[in-house]
PDB file of C-alpha atoms in Angstrom:
ATOM      1  CA  MET P  28      25.260   0.665   4.073  1.00 31.00           C
ATOM      2  CA  SER P  29      26.001   3.334   2.378  1.00 34.00           C
ATOM      3  CA  VAL P  30      28.377   6.170   2.725  1.00 34.00           C
ATOM      4  CA  ARG P  31      27.393   9.811   2.554  1.00 41.00           C
ATOM      5  CA  THR P  32      30.184  12.095   0.742  1.00 45.00           C
ATOM      6  CA  PRO P  33      30.130  15.844   2.458  1.00 54.00           C
ATOM      7  CA  GLY P  34      29.171  17.417  -0.856  1.00 61.00           C
ATOM      8  CA  ALA P  35      26.087  15.076  -0.622  1.00 68.00           C
ATOM      9  CA  ALA P  36      24.864  16.117   2.190  1.00 89.00           C
ATOM     10  CA  ARG P  37      24.533  19.769   1.069  1.00 89.00           C
ATOM     11  CA  ALA P  38      23.301  18.332  -1.713  1.00 93.00           C
ATOM     12  CA  ASP P  39      20.250  17.621   0.232  1.00 94.00           C
ATOM     13  CA  LEU P  40      20.310  19.723   2.335  1.00 95.00           C
ATOM     14  CA  VAL P  41      20.434  22.529  -0.477  1.00 96.00           C
ATOM     15  CA  ALA P  42      17.108  20.882  -2.490  1.00 96.00           C
ATOM     16  CA  ASP P  43      15.736  20.420   1.676  1.00 96.00           C
ATOM     17  CA  THR P  44      15.734  23.802   0.961  1.00 96.00           C
ATOM     18  CA  ALA P  45      14.462  24.269  -1.863  1.00 97.00           C
ATOM     19  CA  LEU P  46      11.627  22.589  -1.294  1.00 97.00           C
ATOM     20  CA  ALA P  47      10.452  23.999   1.721  1.00 96.00           C
ATOM     21  CA  LEU P  48      10.784  27.078   0.342  1.00 97.00           C
ATOM     22  CA  LEU P  49       8.873  26.098  -2.284  1.00 97.00           C
ATOM     23  CA  ALA P  50       5.718  24.699   0.300  1.00 95.00           C
ATOM     24  CA  GLU P  51       6.210  28.151   2.287  1.00 95.00           C
ATOM     25  CA  ARG P  52       6.719  30.390  -0.765  1.00 96.00           C
ATOM     26  CA  GLY P  53       6.055  29.130  -3.912  1.00 95.00           C
ATOM     27  CA  MET P  54       8.087  29.719  -7.111  1.00 95.00           C
ATOM     28  CA  ARG P  55       9.145  33.111  -6.504  1.00 94.00           C
ATOM     29  CA  GLY P  56      10.410  32.369  -3.475  1.00 95.00           C
ATOM     30  CA  LEU P  57      12.854  30.039  -5.018  1.00 97.00           C
ATOM     31  CA  THR P  58      16.485  31.620  -5.544  1.00 97.00           C
ATOM     32  CA  HIS P  59      19.565  30.937  -4.712  1.00 97.00           C
ATOM     33  CA  ARG P  60      19.864  33.231  -2.083  1.00 97.00           C
ATOM     34  CA  ALA P  61      16.917  32.585  -0.578  1.00 97.00           C
ATOM     35  CA  VAL P  62      18.405  28.651   0.085  1.00 97.00           C
ATOM     36  CA  ASP P  63      21.821  30.008   1.271  1.00 96.00           C
ATOM     37  CA  GLU P  64      20.273  32.670   3.619  1.00 96.00           C
ATOM     38  CA  ALA P  65      17.345  29.436   4.612  1.00 96.00           C
ATOM     39  CA  ALA P  66      19.830  26.774   4.906  1.00 95.00           C
ATOM     40  CA  GLY P  67      22.286  29.306   6.671  1.00 95.00           C
ATOM     41  CA  LEU P  68      25.242  27.949   4.589  1.00 95.00           C
ATOM     42  CA  PRO P  69      27.453  31.108   3.110  1.00 95.00           C
ATOM     43  CA  GLN P  70      26.430  32.922   0.384  1.00 95.00           C
ATOM     44  CA  GLY P  71      27.372  31.474  -3.240  1.00 95.00           C
ATOM     45  CA  SER P  72      26.908  28.323  -1.956  1.00 95.00           C
ATOM     46  CA  THR P  73      23.873  26.657  -3.756  1.00 97.00           C
ATOM     47  CA  SER P  74      24.480  28.641  -7.020  1.00 96.00           C
ATOM     48  CA  ASN P  75      28.928  26.721  -7.067  1.00 95.00           C
ATOM     49  CA  LEU P  76      26.120  22.964  -6.549  1.00 94.00           C
ATOM     50  CA  ALA P  77      23.999  24.370  -8.966  1.00 95.00           C
ATOM     51  CA  ARG P  78      24.670  27.042 -11.319  1.00 95.00           C
ATOM     52  CA  THR P  79      21.505  27.173 -13.111  1.00 96.00           C
ATOM     53  CA  ARG P  80      18.168  28.227 -12.346  1.00 95.00           C
ATOM     54  CA  GLN P  81      17.809  24.600 -14.109  1.00 93.00           C
ATOM     55  CA  ALA P  82      20.119  22.587 -11.842  1.00 95.00           C
ATOM     56  CA  LEU P  83      18.660  24.017  -8.897  1.00 97.00           C
ATOM     57  CA  LEU P  84      15.070  22.869 -10.015  1.00 95.00           C
ATOM     58  CA  GLU P  85      16.508  19.247 -11.501  1.00 93.00           C
ATOM     59  CA  LEU P  86      18.201  18.481  -7.699  1.00 95.00           C
ATOM     60  CA  THR P  87      15.154  19.804  -5.965  1.00 95.00           C
ATOM     61  CA  VAL P  88      12.520  17.932  -8.689  1.00 93.00           C
ATOM     62  CA  ARG P  89      15.260  14.352  -7.804  1.00 90.00           C
ATOM     63  CA  ARG P  90      15.175  14.870  -3.820  1.00 94.00           C
ATOM     64  CA  LEU P  91      11.674  15.227  -4.301  1.00 92.00           C
ATOM     65  CA  ALA P  92      11.401  11.870  -6.223  1.00 87.00           C
ATOM     66  CA  GLU P  93      13.196  10.743  -3.164  1.00 88.00           C
ATOM     67  CA  ARG P  94      11.610  11.702  -0.652  1.00 89.00           C
ATOM     68  CA  GLU P  95       8.116  11.141  -1.917  1.00 86.00           C
ATOM     69  CA  ALA P  96       9.286   6.902  -2.884  1.00 81.00           C
ATOM     70  CA  ARG P  97       9.978   7.065   1.278  1.00 80.00           C
ATOM     71  CA  VAL P  98       6.652   8.416   1.664  1.00 76.00           C
ATOM     72  CA  LEU P  99       4.778   5.961  -0.129  1.00 72.00           C
ATOM     73  CA  ALA P 100       6.832   3.091   0.556  1.00 71.00           C
ATOM     74  CA  LEU P 101       5.379   1.077  -2.403  1.00 64.00           C
ATOM     75  CA  GLU P 102       8.008  -1.828  -1.816  1.00 66.00           C
ATOM     76  CA  GLU P 103       6.459  -2.136   1.496  1.00 70.00           C
ATOM     77  CA  MET P 104       2.812  -2.861  -0.039  1.00 68.00           C
ATOM     78  CA  PRO P 105       1.295  -5.537   1.086  1.00 68.00           C
ATOM     79  CA  ASP P 106       0.824  -8.370  -2.157  1.00 68.00           C
ATOM     80  CA  PRO P 107      -1.680  -6.779  -3.967  1.00 63.00           C
ATOM     81  CA  ARG P 108      -2.453 -11.002  -4.856  1.00 66.00           C
ATOM     82  CA  GLY P 109      -3.729 -10.488  -1.284  1.00 72.00           C
ATOM     83  CA  GLY P 110      -6.646  -8.989  -1.727  1.00 76.00           C
ATOM     84  CA  LEU P 111      -8.599  -6.264  -2.919  1.00 83.00           C
ATOM     85  CA  ASP P 112      -7.928  -5.046   1.073  1.00 85.00           C
ATOM     86  CA  SER P 113      -4.148  -4.828   1.656  1.00 83.00           C
ATOM     87  CA  LEU P 114      -3.986  -3.031  -2.209  1.00 84.00           C
ATOM     88  CA  VAL P 115      -6.617  -0.259  -0.472  1.00 89.00           C
ATOM     89  CA  ASP P 116      -5.277  -0.321   2.967  1.00 87.00           C
ATOM     90  CA  GLY P 117      -1.483   0.026   1.833  1.00 85.00           C
ATOM     91  CA  LEU P 118      -2.103   2.976  -0.899  1.00 88.00           C
ATOM     92  CA  ALA P 119      -4.334   4.660   2.177  1.00 90.00           C
ATOM     93  CA  LEU P 120      -1.695   4.228   3.876  1.00 87.00           C
ATOM     94  CA  ALA P 121       0.297   6.369   1.726  1.00 86.00           C
ATOM     95  CA  ALA P 122      -1.892   9.205   0.852  1.00 89.00           C
ATOM     96  CA  HIS P 123      -2.382   9.752   4.670  1.00 90.00           C
ATOM     97  CA  ARG P 124       0.874   9.998   5.204  1.00 87.00           C
ATOM     98  CA  SER P 125       1.163  12.735   2.122  1.00 88.00           C
ATOM     99  CA  LEU P 126      -1.487  14.539   3.175  1.00 90.00           C
ATOM    100  CA  THR P 127      -0.152  14.761   6.614  1.00 90.00           C
ATOM    101  CA  ARG P 128       3.373  14.162   7.997  1.00 85.00           C
ATOM    102  CA  ASN P 129       4.156  14.877   4.506  1.00 87.00           C
ATOM    103  CA  ARG P 130       1.826  17.764   3.482  1.00 89.00           C
ATOM    104  CA  GLU P 131       4.800  20.263   2.727  1.00 92.00           C
ATOM    105  CA  LEU P 132       6.078  17.844  -0.020  1.00 92.00           C
ATOM    106  CA  THR P 133       3.094  17.901  -1.713  1.00 91.00           C
ATOM    107  CA  LEU P 134       2.813  21.623  -1.674  1.00 93.00           C
ATOM    108  CA  ALA P 135       6.291  20.840  -2.864  1.00 95.00           C
ATOM    109  CA  ARG P 136       5.611  18.600  -6.229  1.00 92.00           C
ATOM    110  CA  TYR P 137       2.393  20.554  -6.685  1.00 93.00           C
ATOM    111  CA  GLU P 138       4.540  24.132  -7.481  1.00 94.00           C
ATOM    112  CA  LEU P 139       7.443  22.076  -9.508  1.00 95.00           C
ATOM    113  CA  ALA P 140       4.683  20.456 -11.732  1.00 93.00           C
ATOM    114  CA  LEU P 141       3.325  23.620 -12.577  1.00 93.00           C
ATOM    115  CA  GLU P 142       6.832  25.269 -13.775  1.00 94.00           C
ATOM    116  CA  ALA P 143       6.694  22.023 -15.417  1.00 93.00           C
ATOM    117  CA  THR P 144       4.104  23.474 -17.496  1.00 93.00           C
ATOM    118  CA  ARG P 145       5.791  26.089 -18.379  1.00 92.00           C
ATOM    119  CA  ARG P 146       9.502  24.592 -18.557  1.00 90.00           C
ATOM    120  CA  PRO P 147       9.613  21.691 -21.104  1.00 90.00           C
ATOM    121  CA  GLU P 148      13.784  20.450 -19.995  1.00 89.00           C
ATOM    122  CA  LEU P 149      12.122  20.602 -16.256  1.00 89.00           C
ATOM    123  CA  ARG P 150       8.989  18.570 -17.580  1.00 91.00           C
ATOM    124  CA  ALA P 151      11.525  15.869 -19.182  1.00 88.00           C
ATOM    125  CA  TYR P 152      12.724  15.743 -16.013  1.00 84.00           C
ATOM    126  CA  PHE P 153      10.189  16.297 -13.636  1.00 86.00           C
ATOM    127  CA  ASP P 154       8.011  12.866 -15.392  1.00 89.00           C
ATOM    128  CA  ALA P 155      11.230  10.715 -15.756  1.00 86.00           C
ATOM    129  CA  THR P 156      11.387  11.250 -12.088  1.00 82.00           C
ATOM    130  CA  GLY P 157       7.616  10.416 -11.650  1.00 82.00           C
ATOM    131  CA  ALA P 158       8.088   7.106 -13.772  1.00 86.00           C
ATOM    132  CA  ARG P 159       9.794   4.912 -11.303  1.00 83.00           C
ATOM    133  CA  PHE P 160       5.997   5.546  -9.690  1.00 84.00           C
ATOM    134  CA  ARG P 161       4.305   5.158 -12.229  1.00 88.00           C
ATOM    135  CA  ASP P 162       5.672   1.747 -12.972  1.00 88.00           C
ATOM    136  CA  GLN P 163       5.100   0.666  -9.041  1.00 85.00           C
ATOM    137  CA  LEU P 164       1.779   1.631  -9.364  1.00 87.00           C
ATOM    138  CA  THR P 165       0.949  -0.345 -12.553  1.00 90.00           C
ATOM    139  CA  ALA P 166       3.350  -3.257 -11.639  1.00 87.00           C
ATOM    140  CA  LEU P 167       0.503  -3.328  -8.491  1.00 86.00           C
ATOM    141  CA  VAL P 168      -2.752  -2.737 -10.509  1.00 88.00           C
ATOM    142  CA  THR P 169      -1.793  -5.849 -12.150  1.00 89.00           C
ATOM    143  CA  ALA P 170      -0.644  -7.819  -9.744  1.00 86.00           C
ATOM    144  CA  ALA P 171      -4.649  -7.091  -8.780  1.00 86.00           C
ATOM    145  CA  GLY P 172      -5.530  -8.099 -12.029  1.00 88.00           C
ATOM    146  CA  SER P 173      -5.994  -5.169 -13.835  1.00 91.00           C
ATOM    147  CA  THR P 174      -7.145  -5.925 -17.577  1.00 93.00           C
ATOM    148  CA  ASP P 175      -5.976  -2.764 -18.460  1.00 95.00           C
ATOM    149  CA  PRO P 176      -3.372  -1.473 -15.881  1.00 95.00           C
ATOM    150  CA  ALA P 177      -2.242   1.523 -18.220  1.00 94.00           C
ATOM    151  CA  ARG P 178      -6.831   3.180 -18.516  1.00 95.00           C
ATOM    152  CA  HIS P 179      -6.285   1.574 -14.249  1.00 95.00           C
ATOM    153  CA  VAL P 180      -2.956   4.408 -13.263  1.00 94.00           C
ATOM    154  CA  LEU P 181      -4.232   6.585 -14.748  1.00 94.00           C
ATOM    155  CA  SER P 182      -7.453   5.964 -13.622  1.00 94.00           C
ATOM    156  CA  LEU P 183      -6.307   5.969  -9.550  1.00 93.00           C
ATOM    157  CA  VAL P 184      -3.266   9.149  -9.900  1.00 91.00           C
ATOM    158  CA  ALA P 185      -5.678  11.536 -10.973  1.00 94.00           C
ATOM    159  CA  TRP P 186      -8.159  10.599  -8.420  1.00 95.00           C
ATOM    160  CA  ALA P 187      -5.214  10.571  -5.533  1.00 92.00           C
ATOM    161  CA  ASP P 188      -3.576  13.660  -6.955  1.00 91.00           C
ATOM    162  CA  GLY P 189      -7.165  15.703  -6.931  1.00 94.00           C
ATOM    163  CA  LEU P 190      -8.027  14.364  -3.549  1.00 94.00           C
ATOM    164  CA  MET P 191      -4.666  15.678  -2.429  1.00 92.00           C
ATOM    165  CA  PHE P 192      -5.066  19.302  -4.208  1.00 93.00           C
ATOM    166  CA  SER P 193      -8.307  19.653  -3.041  1.00 94.00           C
ATOM    167  CA  CYS P 194      -6.778  18.288   0.654  1.00 94.00           C
ATOM    168  CA  VAL P 195      -3.718  20.527   0.416  1.00 91.00           C
ATOM    169  CA  ALA P 196      -3.983  23.721  -1.606  1.00 89.00           C
ATOM    170  CA  GLY P 197      -7.594  23.188  -2.968  1.00 90.00           C
ATOM    171  CA  SER P 198     -11.754  24.008  -1.526  1.00 91.00           C
ATOM    172  CA  PHE P 199     -10.834  21.336   0.929  1.00 91.00           C
ATOM    173  CA  SER P 200      -7.256  22.797   2.967  1.00 86.00           C
ATOM    174  CA  THR P 201      -8.864  22.966   5.811  1.00 87.00           C
ATOM    175  CA  GLU P 202     -10.547  19.081   5.738  1.00 87.00           C
ATOM    176  CA  THR P 203      -7.482  15.793   6.081  1.00 92.00           C
ATOM    177  CA  PRO P 204      -9.698  12.977   5.445  1.00 95.00           C
ATOM    178  CA  SER P 205      -9.562   9.502   7.551  1.00 95.00           C
ATOM    179  CA  PRO P 206      -7.464   7.155   6.594  1.00 93.00           C
ATOM    180  CA  ALA P 207     -10.820   5.203   7.216  1.00 96.00           C
ATOM    181  CA  GLU P 208     -12.295   7.868   4.328  1.00 96.00           C
ATOM    182  CA  LEU P 209      -9.387   7.136   2.197  1.00 96.00           C
ATOM    183  CA  ARG P 210      -9.986   3.706   2.273  1.00 95.00           C
ATOM    184  CA  ALA P 211     -13.177   3.956   1.396  1.00 96.00           C
ATOM    185  CA  GLY P 212     -13.270   6.020  -1.405  1.00 96.00           C
ATOM    186  CA  LEU P 213     -10.279   4.031  -2.640  1.00 95.00           C
ATOM    187  CA  ARG P 214     -12.198   0.675  -2.464  1.00 94.00           C
ATOM    188  CA  GLU P 215     -14.648   2.356  -4.036  1.00 94.00           C
ATOM    189  CA  LEU P 216     -12.268   2.965  -6.966  1.00 94.00           C
ATOM    190  CA  LEU P 217     -10.746  -0.566  -6.836  1.00 93.00           C
ATOM    191  CA  ALA P 218     -13.064  -2.144  -6.597  1.00 92.00           C
ATOM    192  CA  GLY P 219     -15.101  -1.045 -10.088  1.00 91.00           C
ATOM    193  CA  MET P 220     -11.649  -0.437 -11.984  1.00 90.00           C
ATOM    194  CA  LEU P 221     -10.930  -4.536 -10.866  1.00 87.00           C
ATOM    195  CA  GLY P 222     -14.658  -5.977 -11.064  1.00 83.00           C
ATOM    196  CA  ARG P 223     -15.545  -7.117  -7.661  1.00 75.00           C
TER     197      ARG P 223
END
């Protein structure tokens, strides 16, 4: 059991509040003062923890990665050697969690990704935190029999990101695919990739 220090709890509160503000107000609504107010912290608390905007964004990206790792729960995925159905079921469950109970995190991720296109220092940090997910996904598709894991992971991530963006912020924002619909889409994609 890990013991959390008061500083770690404060950092999590600030980062969680920043994620909520990003989802609610967008990047322009994320300021040190807004985080203090929304978190119920004394004025200056966020600045004491993350002096610059870059530091606040990095703290927020790190927390996003921690929370999304719990949502996706790749370590709990069924063994892909167990067959295509187990891989499809696990990935569909992760996608459905992102689109429903964790919609706010998905919106915040897109805000941060767009900001990273304008801030090279944030781009490097954002990409590094996402590498863990890509590495785990690469291991899953490799174990499932992929003959070109890097290309297949890119296609799988592009499919999932496109679907999530469309359903959270795009033209399908009022529609959420059911787990069965997600499984059908993933099955079609993975069966084509894996030649099954």
